[in-house]
Coordinates of C-alpha atoms in Angstrom, one line a residue:
Chain A
X101 CA 0.0 0.0 0.0
X102 CA 1.5 3.4 -0.9
X103 CA 1.0 6.1 1.5
X104 CA 1.6 9.8 1.5
X105 CA 3.2 10.5 4.9
X106 CA 3.4 14.3 4.2
X107 CA -0.3 14.5 3.5
X108 CA -1.2 12.4 6.6
X109 CA 1.1 14.4 8.8
X110 CA -0.4 17.7 7.5
X111 CA -3.8 16.3 8.1
X112 CA -2.9 15.2 11.7
X113 CA -1.4 18.6 12.3
X114 CA -4.6 20.3 11.4
X115 CA -6.7 17.8 13.4
X116 CA -4.7 16.7 16.3
X117 CA -2.1 19.4 17.1
X118 CA -4.1 20.9 20.0
X119 CA -4.9 17.6 21.8
X120 CA -1.4 16.2 21.4
X121 CA 0.1 19.5 22.8
X122 CA -2.4 19.6 25.7
X123 CA -1.7 16.0 26.7
X124 CA 2.1 16.7 26.5
X125 CA 1.8 19.9 28.6
X126 CA 0.5 17.7 31.5
X127 CA 3.8 15.7 31.3
X128 CA 6.3 18.5 30.7
X129 CA 4.6 21.1 32.8
X130 CA 6.3 23.6 30.6
X131 CA 4.7 25.2 27.5
X132 CA 7.9 25.7 25.5
X133 CA 9.2 22.2 26.2
X134 CA 5.9 20.7 25.2
X135 CA 5.8 22.6 21.9
X136 CA 9.3 21.4 21.1
X137 CA 8.5 17.8 21.9
X138 CA 5.3 17.9 19.8
X139 CA 7.1 19.5 16.8
X140 CA 9.7 16.6 17.1
X141 CA 6.9 14.1 17.2
X142 CA 5.5 15.5 13.9
X143 CA 9.0 15.3 12.4
X144 CA 9.3 11.7 13.4
X145 CA 5.9 10.9 11.9
X146 CA 7.1 12.2 8.5
X147 CA 9.6 9.4 8.5
X148 CA 7.8 6.7 10.5
X149 CA 4.4 7.0 8.7
X150 CA 6.0 6.1 5.3
X151 CA 5.5 2.5 6.3
X152 CA 1.8 3.1 7.1
X153 CA -0.2 5.7 8.9
X154 CA -1.2 4.5 12.4
X155 CA -4.9 3.9 13.0
X156 CA -5.0 6.5 15.7
X157 CA -2.5 9.2 14.6
X158 CA -3.2 11.4 17.6
X159 CA -2.4 8.7 20.0
X160 CA 0.8 7.8 18.1
X161 CA 1.9 11.5 18.2
X162 CA 1.0 12.0 21.9
X163 CA 3.1 8.9 22.8
X164 CA 6.0 10.1 20.7
X165 CA 5.9 13.6 22.2
X166 CA 5.6 12.4 25.8
X167 CA 8.5 9.8 25.3
X168 CA 10.6 12.7 24.0
X169 CA 9.6 14.8 27.0
X170 CA 10.6 12.0 29.5
X171 CA 13.9 11.7 27.7
X172 CA 14.7 15.4 28.1
X173 CA 13.6 15.2 31.7
X174 CA 16.1 12.3 32.3
X175 CA 18.9 14.3 30.7
X176 CA 18.3 16.9 33.4
X177 CA 18.4 19.6 30.8
X178 CA 15.4 20.9 32.7
X179 CA 17.2 20.9 36.1
X180 CA 18.6 24.3 35.4
X181 CA 15.4 25.8 34.3
X182 CA 14.9 29.5 35.1
X183 CA 11.1 29.3 35.5
X184 CA 9.0 27.3 37.9
X185 CA 6.9 24.4 36.5
X186 CA 3.3 24.9 35.5
X187 CA 0.8 24.2 38.3
X188 CA -1.0 21.1 37.1
X189 CA -3.9 19.5 39.0
X190 CA -2.7 15.9 39.6
X191 CA -6.0 14.6 40.5
X192 CA -8.5 16.9 39.0
X193 CA -11.7 17.2 41.0
X194 CA -13.8 16.2 38.0
X195 CA -17.3 14.9 38.6
X196 CA -17.7 11.1 38.3
X197 CA -14.0 10.5 38.0
X198 CA -13.9 11.7 34.4
X199 CA -10.4 12.1 33.0
X200 CA -9.0 15.6 33.2
X201 CA -9.8 17.6 30.1
X202 CA -6.3 18.6 29.0
X203 CA -7.6 20.4 25.8
X204 CA -10.0 22.5 27.8
X205 CA -7.4 23.2 30.4
X206 CA -4.9 24.4 27.8
X207 CA -7.6 26.8 26.3
X208 CA -8.4 28.3 29.7
X209 CA -4.7 28.7 30.5
X210 CA -4.2 30.6 27.2
X211 CA -7.2 32.8 27.8
X212 CA -6.4 33.6 31.5
X213 CA -7.5 37.1 32.6
X214 CA -4.0 37.7 34.1
X215 CA -2.7 37.9 30.4
X216 CA -3.4 40.9 28.1
X217 CA -6.2 40.2 25.6
X218 CA -3.6 40.4 22.8
X219 CA -1.5 37.7 24.4
X220 CA -4.5 35.5 25.0
X221 CA -5.4 35.5 21.3
X222 CA -1.8 35.0 20.2
X223 CA -1.2 32.1 22.7
X224 CA -4.5 30.4 21.7
X225 CA -3.6 30.6 18.0
X226 CA -0.2 29.3 18.6
X227 CA -0.9 26.5 21.2
X228 CA -4.4 25.4 20.2
X229 CA -4.3 26.5 16.6
X230 CA -0.8 25.4 15.8
X231 CA -0.1 28.6 13.9
X232 CA 3.4 29.8 13.5
X233 CA 4.6 33.2 14.9
X234 CA 4.8 34.9 11.5
X235 CA 1.2 33.7 10.6
X236 CA -0.1 35.2 13.9
X237 CA 1.9 38.4 13.5
X238 CA 0.4 38.9 10.0
X239 CA -3.1 38.7 11.4
X240 CA -2.6 41.3 14.1
X241 CA -0.7 44.1 12.4
X242 CA 2.6 43.5 14.3
X243 CA 6.0 42.6 13.2
X244 CA 7.3 39.0 13.8
X245 CA 9.8 40.0 16.6
X246 CA 7.0 41.9 18.4
X247 CA 4.7 38.8 18.2
X248 CA 7.5 36.5 19.3
X249 CA 8.2 38.8 22.3
X250 CA 4.5 38.8 23.1
X251 CA 4.3 35.0 23.1
X252 CA 7.5 34.7 25.2
X253 CA 6.4 37.2 27.7
X254 CA 3.0 35.5 28.1
X255 CA 4.5 32.0 28.6
X256 CA 7.0 33.5 31.2
X257 CA 4.1 35.0 33.1
X258 CA 2.1 31.9 33.0
X259 CA 5.0 30.0 34.6
X260 CA 6.3 32.7 37.0
X261 CA 2.9 33.9 38.3
X262 CA 1.6 30.4 38.6
X263 CA -1.4 30.5 36.2
X264 CA -2.7 27.0 36.6
X265 CA -3.2 24.4 33.8
X266 CA -6.7 23.6 34.8
X267 CA -10.3 23.9 33.8
X268 CA -11.9 26.5 36.2
X269 CA -14.3 25.4 38.9
X270 CA -18.0 25.9 38.7
X271 CA -18.0 29.1 40.7
X272 CA -15.4 30.7 38.5
X273 CA -16.7 29.4 35.2
X274 CA -19.2 32.1 34.2
X275 CA -16.5 34.8 34.4
X276 CA -13.8 32.7 32.7
X277 CA -15.9 31.3 29.9
X278 CA -16.7 34.9 28.8
X279 CA -13.0 35.6 28.4
X280 CA -12.6 32.5 26.3
X281 CA -15.6 33.3 24.0
X282 CA -14.2 36.8 23.3
X283 CA -10.9 35.4 22.2
X284 CA -12.7 33.0 19.8
X285 CA -14.8 35.9 18.5
X286 CA -11.7 38.0 17.9
X287 CA -10.2 35.1 15.9
X288 CA -13.4 34.9 13.9
X289 CA -13.6 38.7 13.1
X290 CA -9.9 38.9 12.3
X291 CA -10.2 35.9 9.9
X292 CA -13.3 37.2 8.3
X293 CA -11.8 40.5 7.2
X294 CA -8.0 40.5 7.6
X295 CA -7.0 44.0 8.8
X296 CA -4.1 44.0 6.4
X297 CA -2.6 42.2 3.4
X298 CA -3.5 41.0 0.0
X299 CA -6.4 38.7 0.7
X300 CA -9.7 39.5 2.3
X301 CA -10.2 36.3 4.3
X302 CA -7.7 34.4 6.4
X303 CA -8.7 30.8 6.0
X304 CA -6.5 29.6 8.7
X305 CA -7.9 31.9 11.3
X306 CA -11.6 31.2 10.3
X307 CA -10.8 27.4 10.5
X308 CA -9.4 27.9 13.9
X309 CA -12.5 29.9 15.1
X310 CA -14.6 27.1 13.8
X311 CA -12.6 24.4 15.7
X312 CA -12.6 26.4 18.9
X313 CA -16.4 27.2 18.8
X314 CA -17.0 23.5 18.2
X315 CA -14.8 22.5 21.0
X316 CA -16.6 24.8 23.4
X317 CA -20.0 23.7 22.2
X318 CA -19.0 20.0 22.9
X319 CA -18.0 20.9 26.4
X320 CA -20.7 23.4 27.3
X321 CA -23.7 22.1 25.3
X322 CA -26.3 24.0 27.4
X323 CA -24.6 27.4 27.4
X324 CA -26.5 30.0 25.3
X325 CA -23.5 32.3 24.7
X326 CA -21.6 29.3 23.4
X327 CA -24.5 28.3 21.2
X328 CA -24.7 31.9 20.0
X329 CA -21.0 32.1 19.1
X330 CA -21.0 28.8 17.3
X331 CA -24.1 30.1 15.3
X332 CA -22.2 33.3 14.5
X333 CA -19.2 31.3 13.3
X334 CA -21.4 29.1 11.1
X335 CA -23.5 31.9 9.6
X336 CA -20.4 34.0 8.9
X337 CA -18.4 31.1 7.5
X338 CA -21.3 29.9 5.3
X339 CA -20.6 32.9 3.0
X340 CA -16.8 32.4 2.9
X341 CA -16.6 31.2 -0.7
X342 CA -18.8 34.0 -2.1
X343 CA -17.2 37.0 -0.5
X344 CA -14.5 37.4 -3.1
X345 CA -14.7 37.1 -6.9
X346 CA -12.5 35.1 -9.3
X347 CA -9.6 37.6 -9.0
X348 CA -9.9 37.9 -5.1
X349 CA -11.9 41.1 -5.4
X350 CA -14.4 41.9 -2.6
X351 CA -18.0 41.1 -3.3
X352 CA -20.4 42.9 -1.0
X353 CA -23.2 41.1 0.8
X354 CA -25.8 42.5 -1.6
X355 CA -23.9 41.2 -4.6
X356 CA -23.0 37.7 -3.3
X357 CA -24.3 34.6 -5.1
X358 CA -26.6 33.4 -2.4
X359 CA -27.2 30.0 -4.1
X360 CA -23.5 29.2 -3.2
X361 CA -23.9 30.0 0.5
X362 CA -23.4 26.8 2.6
X363 CA -26.9 25.6 3.3
X364 CA -25.9 23.0 5.9
X365 CA -24.0 25.6 7.9
X366 CA -26.9 28.1 7.6
X367 CA -29.4 25.5 8.8
X368 CA -27.3 24.6 11.8
X369 CA -26.5 28.2 12.6
X370 CA -30.2 29.1 12.4
X371 CA -31.2 26.4 14.8
X372 CA -28.5 27.5 17.2
X373 CA -29.8 31.1 17.1
X374 CA -33.3 29.9 17.9
X375 CA -31.8 28.0 20.9
X376 CA -29.6 30.9 22.1
X377 CA -31.8 34.0 21.6
X378 CA -34.5 33.4 24.1
X379 CA -32.1 32.9 27.0
X380 CA -31.9 35.8 29.5
X381 CA -29.7 37.7 29.9
X382 CA -29.3 37.6 26.2
X383 CA -25.9 36.9 24.8
X384 CA -24.2 39.4 22.5
X385 CA -23.1 36.6 20.2
X386 CA -26.7 35.3 20.0
X387 CA -27.8 38.8 18.8
X388 CA -24.9 39.1 16.3
X389 CA -25.7 35.6 15.0
X390 CA -29.5 36.6 14.8
X391 CA -28.5 39.5 12.5
X392 CA -26.4 37.1 10.3
X393 CA -29.4 34.7 10.3
X394 CA -31.7 37.4 9.0
X395 CA -29.3 38.1 6.1
X396 CA -29.1 34.3 5.5
X397 CA -32.9 34.1 5.3
X398 CA -33.2 36.6 2.5
X399 CA -33.1 34.8 -0.9
X400 CA -32.3 38.0 -2.6
X401 CA -30.6 41.0 -1.1
X402 CA -33.8 43.0 -1.7
X403 CA -35.8 40.6 0.4
X404 CA -33.7 41.4 3.4
X405 CA -35.8 42.2 6.5
X406 CA -34.0 45.4 7.4
X407 CA -36.6 46.5 10.0
X408 CA -35.8 43.3 12.0
X409 CA -32.0 44.0 11.6
X410 CA -32.5 47.6 12.9
X411 CA -34.4 46.1 15.8
X412 CA -31.5 43.7 16.6
X413 CA -29.0 46.5 16.4
X414 CA -31.2 48.4 18.9
X415 CA -30.8 45.5 21.3
X416 CA -27.0 45.6 20.8
X417 CA -26.9 49.4 21.2
X418 CA -29.0 49.3 24.4
X419 CA -26.9 46.6 26.1
X420 CA -23.4 46.9 24.5
X421 CA -23.2 50.4 23.1
X422 CA -20.3 51.1 20.9
X423 CA -19.5 53.5 18.0
X424 CA -19.2 50.5 15.6
X425 CA -22.6 49.2 16.6
X426 CA -24.1 52.7 16.1
X427 CA -22.4 52.8 12.7
X428 CA -23.9 49.4 11.6
X429 CA -27.3 50.5 12.9
X430 CA -27.2 53.6 10.8
X431 CA -26.3 51.5 7.7
X432 CA -29.3 49.2 8.4
X433 CA -31.5 52.2 9.0
X434 CA -30.4 53.5 5.6
X435 CA -32.0 50.4 4.0
X436 CA -35.0 50.2 6.3
X437 CA -36.1 53.9 6.1
X438 CA -34.0 55.2 3.2
X439 CA -30.6 56.8 2.7
X440 CA -31.6 60.1 4.3
X441 CA -32.5 58.4 7.6
X442 CA -29.2 56.5 7.5
X443 CA -27.3 59.7 6.8
X444 CA -29.0 61.5 9.7
X445 CA -28.0 58.7 12.1
X446 CA -24.4 58.8 10.7
X447 CA -24.2 62.6 11.3
X448 CA -24.6 61.9 15.0
X449 CA -21.3 59.9 14.8
X450 CA -19.3 62.4 12.9
X451 CA -17.5 63.7 16.0
X452 CA -17.0 60.4 17.6
X453 CA -13.3 60.3 18.4
X454 CA -13.2 56.5 18.4
X455 CA -14.3 56.4 14.8
X456 CA -11.7 58.9 13.6
X457 CA -9.6 57.1 11.0
X458 CA -12.1 54.3 10.8
X459 CA -12.5 53.6 7.1
X460 CA -15.9 52.1 7.4
X461 CA -17.5 55.3 8.6
X462 CA -16.4 57.1 5.4
X463 CA -17.3 54.1 3.3
X464 CA -20.8 53.8 4.8
X465 CA -21.3 57.6 4.3
X466 CA -20.2 57.4 0.7
X467 CA -22.5 54.6 0.0
X468 CA -25.5 56.3 1.5
X469 CA -24.7 59.6 -0.3
X470 CA -24.4 57.7 -3.6
X471 CA -27.9 56.2 -3.0
X472 CA -29.3 59.6 -2.2
X473 CA -28.0 60.9 -5.5
X474 CA -25.4 63.2 -3.9
X475 CA -22.5 62.1 -6.2
X476 CA -20.0 64.9 -5.4
X477 CA -20.1 64.3 -1.7
X478 CA -20.1 60.6 -2.2
X479 CA -16.9 60.8 -4.2
X480 CA -15.2 62.7 -1.3
X481 CA -16.3 60.1 1.3
X482 CA -15.3 57.0 -0.8
X483 CA -12.0 58.5 -1.5
X484 CA -11.4 59.1 2.2
X485 CA -12.4 55.5 2.9
X486 CA -9.9 54.1 0.3
X487 CA -7.1 56.0 2.0
X488 CA -8.0 54.6 5.4
X489 CA -8.1 50.9 4.7
X490 CA -5.0 48.8 4.9
X491 CA -6.6 45.8 3.1
X492 CA -5.8 45.8 -0.6
X493 CA -9.0 44.0 -1.6
X494 CA -11.3 46.5 0.2
X495 CA -9.3 49.3 -1.4
X496 CA -10.0 47.9 -4.9
X497 CA -13.6 47.7 -4.2
X498 CA -13.8 51.3 -3.2
X499 CA -11.9 52.4 -6.3
X500 CA -14.4 50.5 -8.4
X501 CA -17.3 52.2 -6.6
X502 CA -15.6 55.6 -7.2
X503 CA -15.2 54.9 -10.9
X504 CA -18.9 53.9 -11.2
X505 CA -19.9 57.2 -9.8
X506 CA -19.3 59.5 -12.8
Chain B
X267 CA 2.9 26.1 46.4
X268 CA 3.9 29.6 45.7
X269 CA 4.1 32.8 47.7
X270 CA 2.3 35.9 46.5
X271 CA 2.4 39.5 47.8
X272 CA -0.9 41.2 47.7
X273 CA -0.2 44.9 47.6
X274 CA -2.9 47.4 48.6
X275 CA -3.0 50.6 46.5
X276 CA -5.5 53.1 47.8
X277 CA -6.3 56.8 47.5
X278 CA -4.7 58.4 50.6
X279 CA -6.9 61.5 50.4
X280 CA -9.9 59.3 50.8
X281 CA -8.3 57.4 53.6
X282 CA -7.6 60.7 55.4
X283 CA -11.1 61.9 55.0
X284 CA -12.9 58.9 56.5
X285 CA -14.5 59.2 60.0
X286 CA -13.4 57.1 62.9
X287 CA -16.4 54.9 62.5
X288 CA -15.9 54.1 58.8
X289 CA -12.2 53.5 59.4
X290 CA -13.1 51.1 62.2
X291 CA -15.3 49.2 59.9
X292 CA -12.6 48.9 57.2
X293 CA -10.2 47.6 59.8
X294 CA -12.7 45.1 61.1
X295 CA -13.1 43.9 57.6
X296 CA -9.3 43.3 57.4
X297 CA -9.5 41.5 60.7
X298 CA -12.2 39.2 59.3
X299 CA -10.2 38.6 56.1
X300 CA -7.1 37.7 58.2
X301 CA -9.1 35.5 60.5
X302 CA -10.7 33.7 57.6
X303 CA -7.4 33.0 55.8
X304 CA -5.0 32.5 58.7
X305 CA -4.0 29.1 57.2
X306 CA -2.4 30.7 54.1
X307 CA -1.4 34.1 55.5
X308 CA 2.3 34.4 56.0
X309 CA 2.5 38.0 56.9
X310 CA 1.0 41.5 56.4
X311 CA 1.3 45.1 57.4
X312 CA -0.4 48.5 57.3
X313 CA 1.9 51.4 56.3
X314 CA 1.8 55.0 57.5
X315 CA 0.9 57.4 54.7
X316 CA 3.4 58.4 52.1
X317 CA 4.0 61.7 53.8
X318 CA 6.1 59.7 56.2
X319 CA 8.2 58.1 53.6
X320 CA 11.9 58.7 52.9
X321 CA 13.5 57.8 49.7
X322 CA 17.2 56.8 49.3
X323 CA 18.6 56.8 45.8
X324 CA 21.9 57.3 44.2
X325 CA 24.8 55.6 42.6
X326 CA 24.3 52.7 45.0
X327 CA 20.6 52.5 44.4
X328 CA 19.0 51.9 47.8
X329 CA 22.3 51.5 49.4
X330 CA 25.1 49.3 48.0
X331 CA 25.8 46.5 50.3
X332 CA 29.2 45.4 48.9
X333 CA 31.0 47.2 51.7
X334 CA 30.4 46.4 55.3
X335 CA 26.7 46.4 55.8
X336 CA 24.7 49.4 54.8
X337 CA 26.9 51.8 53.0
X338 CA 24.8 54.1 50.9
X339 CA 27.4 56.7 51.8
X340 CA 27.7 60.3 50.8
X341 CA 26.8 59.6 47.2
X342 CA 23.2 58.5 48.0
X343 CA 20.5 61.1 47.7
X344 CA 18.1 61.0 50.6
X345 CA 14.8 62.8 50.0
X346 CA 11.5 63.3 51.8
X347 CA 8.6 61.5 50.2
X348 CA 7.7 58.2 48.5
X349 CA 9.8 56.6 45.6
X350 CA 7.0 57.5 43.1
X351 CA 4.2 59.9 43.7
X352 CA 0.9 58.4 42.7
X353 CA -2.7 59.2 43.5
X354 CA -3.2 55.7 44.7
X355 CA -0.3 54.7 46.9
X356 CA 1.0 51.5 48.5
X357 CA -0.7 51.4 51.9
X358 CA -0.4 47.9 53.0
X359 CA 0.3 44.3 52.0
X360 CA -0.5 40.7 52.7
X361 CA 1.9 37.7 52.0
X362 CA 0.1 34.5 51.2
X363 CA 1.1 31.0 50.3
X364 CA -1.2 29.2 48.0
X365 CA -1.1 26.6 45.2
X366 CA -1.6 28.9 42.1
X367 CA -2.5 32.3 40.8
X368 CA -6.2 31.5 40.7
X369 CA -6.2 30.9 44.4
X370 CA -4.2 34.1 45.0
X371 CA -6.6 36.1 42.9
X372 CA -9.6 34.6 44.7
X373 CA -8.1 35.9 48.0
X374 CA -7.2 39.2 46.4
X375 CA -10.8 39.8 45.5
X376 CA -11.7 39.5 49.2
X377 CA -9.1 41.9 50.5
X378 CA -10.9 45.1 51.6
X379 CA -9.6 48.0 49.5
X380 CA -12.5 50.4 49.2
X381 CA -10.4 53.4 47.9
X382 CA -8.4 51.6 45.3
X383 CA -7.4 48.0 44.4
X384 CA -4.8 45.4 44.9
X385 CA -1.8 44.1 42.9
X386 CA -0.8 40.5 43.1
X387 CA 2.9 39.7 42.7
X388 CA 4.5 36.2 42.7
X389 CA 7.6 35.9 44.8
X390 CA 10.6 34.2 43.2
X391 CA 11.9 31.0 44.8
X392 CA 15.0 31.8 46.7

């Protein structure tokens, strides 16, 4: 039987990286050492799997990584370590004697509130997503050395400050779960529209958001915020293939080929929204997912129930007010009640300091002005928006809109 | 197990303005905190206000100890006041010994600090 070890290893990297690493951390009690051992296990697999891919690749990799870790321990290379070992619960107080959930423990360690939000996202993508430092740096507008330093600092703090490798207890869980969800949400939004670079979508980030949301759903099947977040991931991701054209150019929601939206993802997302939305207090992710579901329900862009969308933005604005929510609400209002209503709502945001330099404000204004037949003003606004975006694909779209204005 | 220093940073002006009754209540809350966690508490203290502080800095830092004992010497600059002037100043501390940061943070949330907050710092193993 001829096998392709490289393909099988790449596949296992994608599927098993996080579980293998999490199981290895329990042995090494050191994040860097665990990463090193897991990387070596994958390198070994490239050779060893030439004779046949094991039935359970994850188990094979975990065994190899743990064996490597024990070797290193024996060589006492770790005896001179500068940092204390991770605090690992030896006998986790799990109900019914269930085995400790290493994968979830790793996620909660990466998303610990004692780390900066930037570090939480970076560590999660690195340790659970298996992304390289340059890949993560590219997603977050920082240089590679800056991102490397951020990861190193975070790992040092985890060890020195004694951030435990553990799933939080029931009393702490509500607070801690919220922090994890916001990390996954940030991975989703960053992947959906990359803040910089030549492509609109970062497939690797979207895939990771998908995996993490699924992992959380499997562990917290009754949590409405988790259901809402998975719904948001699915309803956003269902449109992935239609958001750019053949040459990578941006296709706006209104112009996307809706027949190519992923029907299975939309169906699952919609049923999760129905499950999550009635819970009180309502979850922000459930409301965001509900907005995406209203878009998904419209067979043509013109069929969109904009009144419903304005209502959902009202809920967001009341509970989680932010300039970006106000901006999106104004855009929805521009469809529900006409461009003049949208422009009036945008005018209220003109002096908002947090939107200064935010390209979407100018872009939304330009679009509403165009629809109101005020071409000259629209040209100025769209030109401003083109200057403010760092994403090439977005800039191209704005340029095309400008040309069409004459 | 690790040791953590819980540093209390509070607004001194607010402290100065409280009446005897309120101050008594805050102190009683500290007493209850200490009584409830005596098993992990390794030390603690309440500082006089920063107006009583004296800062020593100079070539030897806070006093170079390479000669016999304390020898900040003539080069050290001694000034009246705290090392750094801040609105919320270090006013007290607890030293605790607990398994991990989560346990230390749970304790920190219980520390009475009505006019500011607390900082949790891990101690190095010596």
